[in-house]
């Protein structure tokens, strides 16, 4: 979370979008910005998991089987103008990528009542407009990608989680990952998938005239900002932040 | 008679009332852009704020956003029923959907804000 906060500041300084892909060292439940900590702790299967709170909205995500990304966009950048535009830019690109591999991925139209979804702890049990799903026997399909944003003064940060593998027994045992839903479509190595996804984003309609491509940076700008990173990490690790609601 | 509302570039409005307090809300354009509101956190009464300072957060289905004090001053009242009835923000953003009342510290700050035509021009520019 601290690294993503610095990513936002860096994007605002550079005046262009920055993307980070990452994974987790241990199974971790990340709560949405205003989800109640007590509700999470009272949920069967949460005990024993590491807990963090994101600054972004949306539902809780059980990390460890997913590819997590954060994209930071300056507020004055065209992608920063609308929450749905940034959401759709990354989600529609993944849909195209999966379809090229023969999967019937689609963006969900969203449920009629957002209020009912708020009662569901997990992001992957909710359906918002634009979520990426793979059709199933139920109308809501299997959700494999969800994202949420924190809109700051200088930049927008969008967090997202792509479910690569089925989480296995426990809290999210009912969720299916790409490995289970799309085994026939090939392997889903995270680095290759991230690269192909970025290529799809850069080649999208939403990028026309806005983003001409992407470059990978060797090393990390974070290493040059260790003091700020550690200070932000301490803030996000504090009981005050985790228990803010 | 209350004055016409003036607007911050961050989409909050403030209307100076007859009692000298400034009623603050979020513009209809900004409320519409937020869509499907689910949670709001208002500031504490008595808090001293500076113009441009975050005074609360609002969550829609997919995004958490700050809202900011359009002028400096003291928060003297909050619309305490609003977090439990967020539909008021969409139904009546310039009336029952108000957020807080501020006792302005410097009337000149109000004059520096955008009037309605200037704000509408800002919205137009953001839509293109």
PDB file of C-alpha atoms in Angstrom, chain B:
ATOM      1  CA  UNK B   1     -31.352  36.171   1.337  1.00  0.00           C
ATOM      2  CA  UNK B   2     -28.579  33.643   0.822  1.00  0.00           C
ATOM      3  CA  UNK B   3     -25.980  34.393  -1.816  1.00  0.00           C
ATOM      4  CA  UNK B   4     -25.499  32.386  -4.991  1.00  0.00           C
ATOM      5  CA  UNK B   5     -23.201  29.379  -4.512  1.00  0.00           C
ATOM      6  CA  UNK B   6     -19.578  29.634  -5.498  1.00  0.00           C
ATOM      7  CA  UNK B   7     -17.478  26.682  -6.549  1.00  0.00           C
ATOM      8  CA  UNK B   8     -14.024  25.236  -5.918  1.00  0.00           C
ATOM      9  CA  UNK B   9     -12.149  23.624  -8.785  1.00  0.00           C
ATOM     10  CA  UNK B  10     -12.379  20.390  -6.792  1.00  0.00           C
ATOM     11  CA  UNK B  11     -16.179  20.540  -7.268  1.00  0.00           C
ATOM     12  CA  UNK B  12     -17.372  21.628  -3.834  1.00  0.00           C
ATOM     13  CA  UNK B  13     -19.837  24.512  -3.614  1.00  0.00           C
ATOM     14  CA  UNK B  14     -20.312  27.002  -0.784  1.00  0.00           C
ATOM     15  CA  UNK B  15     -23.232  29.349  -0.233  1.00  0.00           C
ATOM     16  CA  UNK B  16     -22.966  32.211   2.238  1.00  0.00           C
ATOM     17  CA  UNK B  17     -26.113  32.268   4.364  1.00  0.00           C
ATOM     18  CA  UNK B  18     -27.734  35.230   6.107  1.00  0.00           C
ATOM     19  CA  UNK B  19     -26.213  34.191   9.438  1.00  0.00           C
ATOM     20  CA  UNK B  20     -22.713  34.487   7.990  1.00  0.00           C
ATOM     21  CA  UNK B  21     -22.117  30.738   7.833  1.00  0.00           C
ATOM     22  CA  UNK B  22     -21.136  29.007   4.617  1.00  0.00           C
ATOM     23  CA  UNK B  23     -23.115  25.912   3.618  1.00  0.00           C
ATOM     24  CA  UNK B  24     -20.916  23.456   1.734  1.00  0.00           C
ATOM     25  CA  UNK B  25     -21.844  20.649  -0.621  1.00  0.00           C
ATOM     26  CA  UNK B  26     -20.692  18.758  -3.709  1.00  0.00           C
ATOM     27  CA  UNK B  27     -21.791  19.901  -7.151  1.00  0.00           C
ATOM     28  CA  UNK B  28     -24.391  17.938  -9.090  1.00  0.00           C
ATOM     29  CA  UNK B  29     -21.754  17.193 -11.736  1.00  0.00           C
ATOM     30  CA  UNK B  30     -19.401  15.670  -9.179  1.00  0.00           C
ATOM     31  CA  UNK B  31     -22.152  13.660  -7.496  1.00  0.00           C
ATOM     32  CA  UNK B  32     -23.201  12.234 -10.843  1.00  0.00           C
ATOM     33  CA  UNK B  33     -19.599  11.307 -11.642  1.00  0.00           C
ATOM     34  CA  UNK B  34     -19.235   9.456  -8.334  1.00  0.00           C
ATOM     35  CA  UNK B  35     -22.269   7.167  -8.986  1.00  0.00           C
ATOM     36  CA  UNK B  36     -23.656   4.558  -6.586  1.00  0.00           C
ATOM     37  CA  UNK B  37     -22.558   6.083  -3.289  1.00  0.00           C
ATOM     38  CA  UNK B  38     -22.166   3.648  -0.403  1.00  0.00           C
ATOM     39  CA  UNK B  39     -20.389   5.423   2.468  1.00  0.00           C
ATOM     40  CA  UNK B  40     -19.437   8.878   3.675  1.00  0.00           C
ATOM     41  CA  UNK B  41     -17.244  10.139   6.483  1.00  0.00           C
ATOM     42  CA  UNK B  42     -17.873  13.700   7.658  1.00  0.00           C
ATOM     43  CA  UNK B  43     -15.490  15.847   9.750  1.00  0.00           C
ATOM     44  CA  UNK B  44     -15.862  16.607  13.447  1.00  0.00           C
ATOM     45  CA  UNK B  45     -17.693  19.771  14.470  1.00  0.00           C
ATOM     46  CA  UNK B  46     -15.290  22.343  15.834  1.00  0.00           C
ATOM     47  CA  UNK B  47     -12.431  21.395  13.553  1.00  0.00           C
ATOM     48  CA  UNK B  48     -10.434  24.267  12.103  1.00  0.00           C
ATOM     49  CA  UNK B  49      -9.735  23.756   8.421  1.00  0.00           C
ATOM     50  CA  UNK B  50      -7.777  25.487   5.713  1.00  0.00           C
ATOM     51  CA  UNK B  51      -9.010  26.053   2.179  1.00  0.00           C
ATOM     52  CA  UNK B  52      -8.217  23.011   0.068  1.00  0.00           C
ATOM     53  CA  UNK B  53      -7.816  20.697   3.070  1.00  0.00           C
ATOM     54  CA  UNK B  54      -9.540  17.315   2.930  1.00  0.00           C
ATOM     55  CA  UNK B  55     -12.522  17.360   5.289  1.00  0.00           C
ATOM     56  CA  UNK B  56     -14.026  13.999   4.541  1.00  0.00           C
ATOM     57  CA  UNK B  57     -14.218  11.012   2.268  1.00  0.00           C
ATOM     58  CA  UNK B  58     -16.936   9.498   0.168  1.00  0.00           C
ATOM     59  CA  UNK B  59     -17.028   5.993  -1.229  1.00  0.00           C
ATOM     60  CA  UNK B  60     -18.857   4.867  -4.315  1.00  0.00           C
ATOM     61  CA  UNK B  61     -19.049   1.268  -5.460  1.00  0.00           C
ATOM     62  CA  UNK B  62     -15.557   1.403  -6.917  1.00  0.00           C
ATOM     63  CA  UNK B  63     -13.781   4.513  -5.696  1.00  0.00           C
ATOM     64  CA  UNK B  64     -12.928   6.428  -2.545  1.00  0.00           C
ATOM     65  CA  UNK B  65     -12.621  10.195  -3.002  1.00  0.00           C
ATOM     66  CA  UNK B  66     -11.875  13.117  -0.716  1.00  0.00           C
ATOM     67  CA  UNK B  67     -13.881  16.282  -0.513  1.00  0.00           C
ATOM     68  CA  UNK B  68     -12.210  19.524   0.415  1.00  0.00           C
ATOM     69  CA  UNK B  69     -12.926  22.700   2.345  1.00  0.00           C
ATOM     70  CA  UNK B  70     -13.589  25.439  -0.232  1.00  0.00           C
ATOM     71  CA  UNK B  71     -12.573  28.101   2.321  1.00  0.00           C
ATOM     72  CA  UNK B  72     -10.720  28.262   5.626  1.00  0.00           C
ATOM     73  CA  UNK B  73     -12.656  28.385   8.857  1.00  0.00           C
ATOM     74  CA  UNK B  74     -14.349  26.338  11.560  1.00  0.00           C
ATOM     75  CA  UNK B  75     -16.692  23.424  10.936  1.00  0.00           C
ATOM     76  CA  UNK B  76     -19.737  24.439  12.974  1.00  0.00           C
ATOM     77  CA  UNK B  77     -22.268  21.852  11.816  1.00  0.00           C
ATOM     78  CA  UNK B  78     -22.401  18.674   9.756  1.00  0.00           C
ATOM     79  CA  UNK B  79     -25.353  17.096   7.976  1.00  0.00           C
ATOM     80  CA  UNK B  80     -25.380  14.150  10.358  1.00  0.00           C
ATOM     81  CA  UNK B  81     -28.267  12.349   8.661  1.00  0.00           C
ATOM     82  CA  UNK B  82     -26.596  12.350   5.256  1.00  0.00           C
ATOM     83  CA  UNK B  83     -24.330   9.283   5.723  1.00  0.00           C
ATOM     84  CA  UNK B  84     -27.466   7.214   6.385  1.00  0.00           C
ATOM     85  CA  UNK B  85     -29.359   8.730   3.466  1.00  0.00           C
ATOM     86  CA  UNK B  86     -26.812   9.226   0.689  1.00  0.00           C
ATOM     87  CA  UNK B  87     -29.551   9.394  -1.933  1.00  0.00           C
ATOM     88  CA  UNK B  88     -30.096  12.999  -0.809  1.00  0.00           C
ATOM     89  CA  UNK B  89     -26.774  13.895  -2.430  1.00  0.00           C
ATOM     90  CA  UNK B  90     -28.084  12.873  -5.815  1.00  0.00           C
ATOM     91  CA  UNK B  91     -31.647  14.088  -5.349  1.00  0.00           C
ATOM     92  CA  UNK B  92     -30.854  17.539  -3.978  1.00  0.00           C
ATOM     93  CA  UNK B  93     -27.106  18.289  -4.034  1.00  0.00           C
ATOM     94  CA  UNK B  94     -27.667  22.029  -3.437  1.00  0.00           C
ATOM     95  CA  UNK B  95     -30.320  21.547  -0.741  1.00  0.00           C
ATOM     96  CA  UNK B  96     -30.830  18.591   1.573  1.00  0.00           C
ATOM     97  CA  UNK B  97     -27.598  17.021   0.296  1.00  0.00           C
ATOM     98  CA  UNK B  98     -25.403  19.647   1.959  1.00  0.00           C
ATOM     99  CA  UNK B  99     -22.342  18.359   3.829  1.00  0.00           C
ATOM    100  CA  UNK B 100     -21.099  20.862   6.392  1.00  0.00           C
ATOM    101  CA  UNK B 101     -21.435  24.455   7.525  1.00  0.00           C
ATOM    102  CA  UNK B 102     -18.267  26.486   7.906  1.00  0.00           C
ATOM    103  CA  UNK B 103     -17.709  29.775   9.676  1.00  0.00           C
ATOM    104  CA  UNK B 104     -15.428  31.415   7.090  1.00  0.00           C
ATOM    105  CA  UNK B 105     -12.224  32.881   8.457  1.00  0.00           C
ATOM    106  CA  UNK B 106     -11.586  35.155   5.484  1.00  0.00           C
ATOM    107  CA  UNK B 107     -14.431  36.416   3.287  1.00  0.00           C
ATOM    108  CA  UNK B 108     -11.923  37.191   0.530  1.00  0.00           C
ATOM    109  CA  UNK B 109     -11.480  33.457  -0.021  1.00  0.00           C
ATOM    110  CA  UNK B 110     -15.111  33.235  -1.099  1.00  0.00           C
ATOM    111  CA  UNK B 111     -14.554  35.861  -3.752  1.00  0.00           C
ATOM    112  CA  UNK B 112     -11.663  33.871  -5.163  1.00  0.00           C
ATOM    113  CA  UNK B 113     -13.907  30.891  -5.903  1.00  0.00           C
ATOM    114  CA  UNK B 114     -15.659  30.305  -9.232  1.00  0.00           C
ATOM    115  CA  UNK B 115     -19.093  31.726  -9.948  1.00  0.00           C
ATOM    116  CA  UNK B 116     -21.681  29.567 -11.684  1.00  0.00           C
ATOM    117  CA  UNK B 117     -20.720  30.430 -15.310  1.00  0.00           C
ATOM    118  CA  UNK B 118     -17.020  29.930 -14.606  1.00  0.00           C
ATOM    119  CA  UNK B 119     -17.714  26.598 -12.910  1.00  0.00           C
ATOM    120  CA  UNK B 120     -19.856  25.434 -15.818  1.00  0.00           C
ATOM    121  CA  UNK B 121     -16.987  26.299 -18.149  1.00  0.00           C
ATOM    122  CA  UNK B 122     -14.654  24.199 -15.972  1.00  0.00           C
ATOM    123  CA  UNK B 123     -17.036  21.258 -16.169  1.00  0.00           C
ATOM    124  CA  UNK B 124     -17.257  21.622 -19.936  1.00  0.00           C
ATOM    125  CA  UNK B 125     -13.481  21.597 -20.218  1.00  0.00           C
ATOM    126  CA  UNK B 126     -13.228  18.453 -18.068  1.00  0.00           C
ATOM    127  CA  UNK B 127     -15.731  16.646 -20.256  1.00  0.00           C
ATOM    128  CA  UNK B 128     -13.652  17.136 -23.389  1.00  0.00           C
TER     129      UNK B 128
END
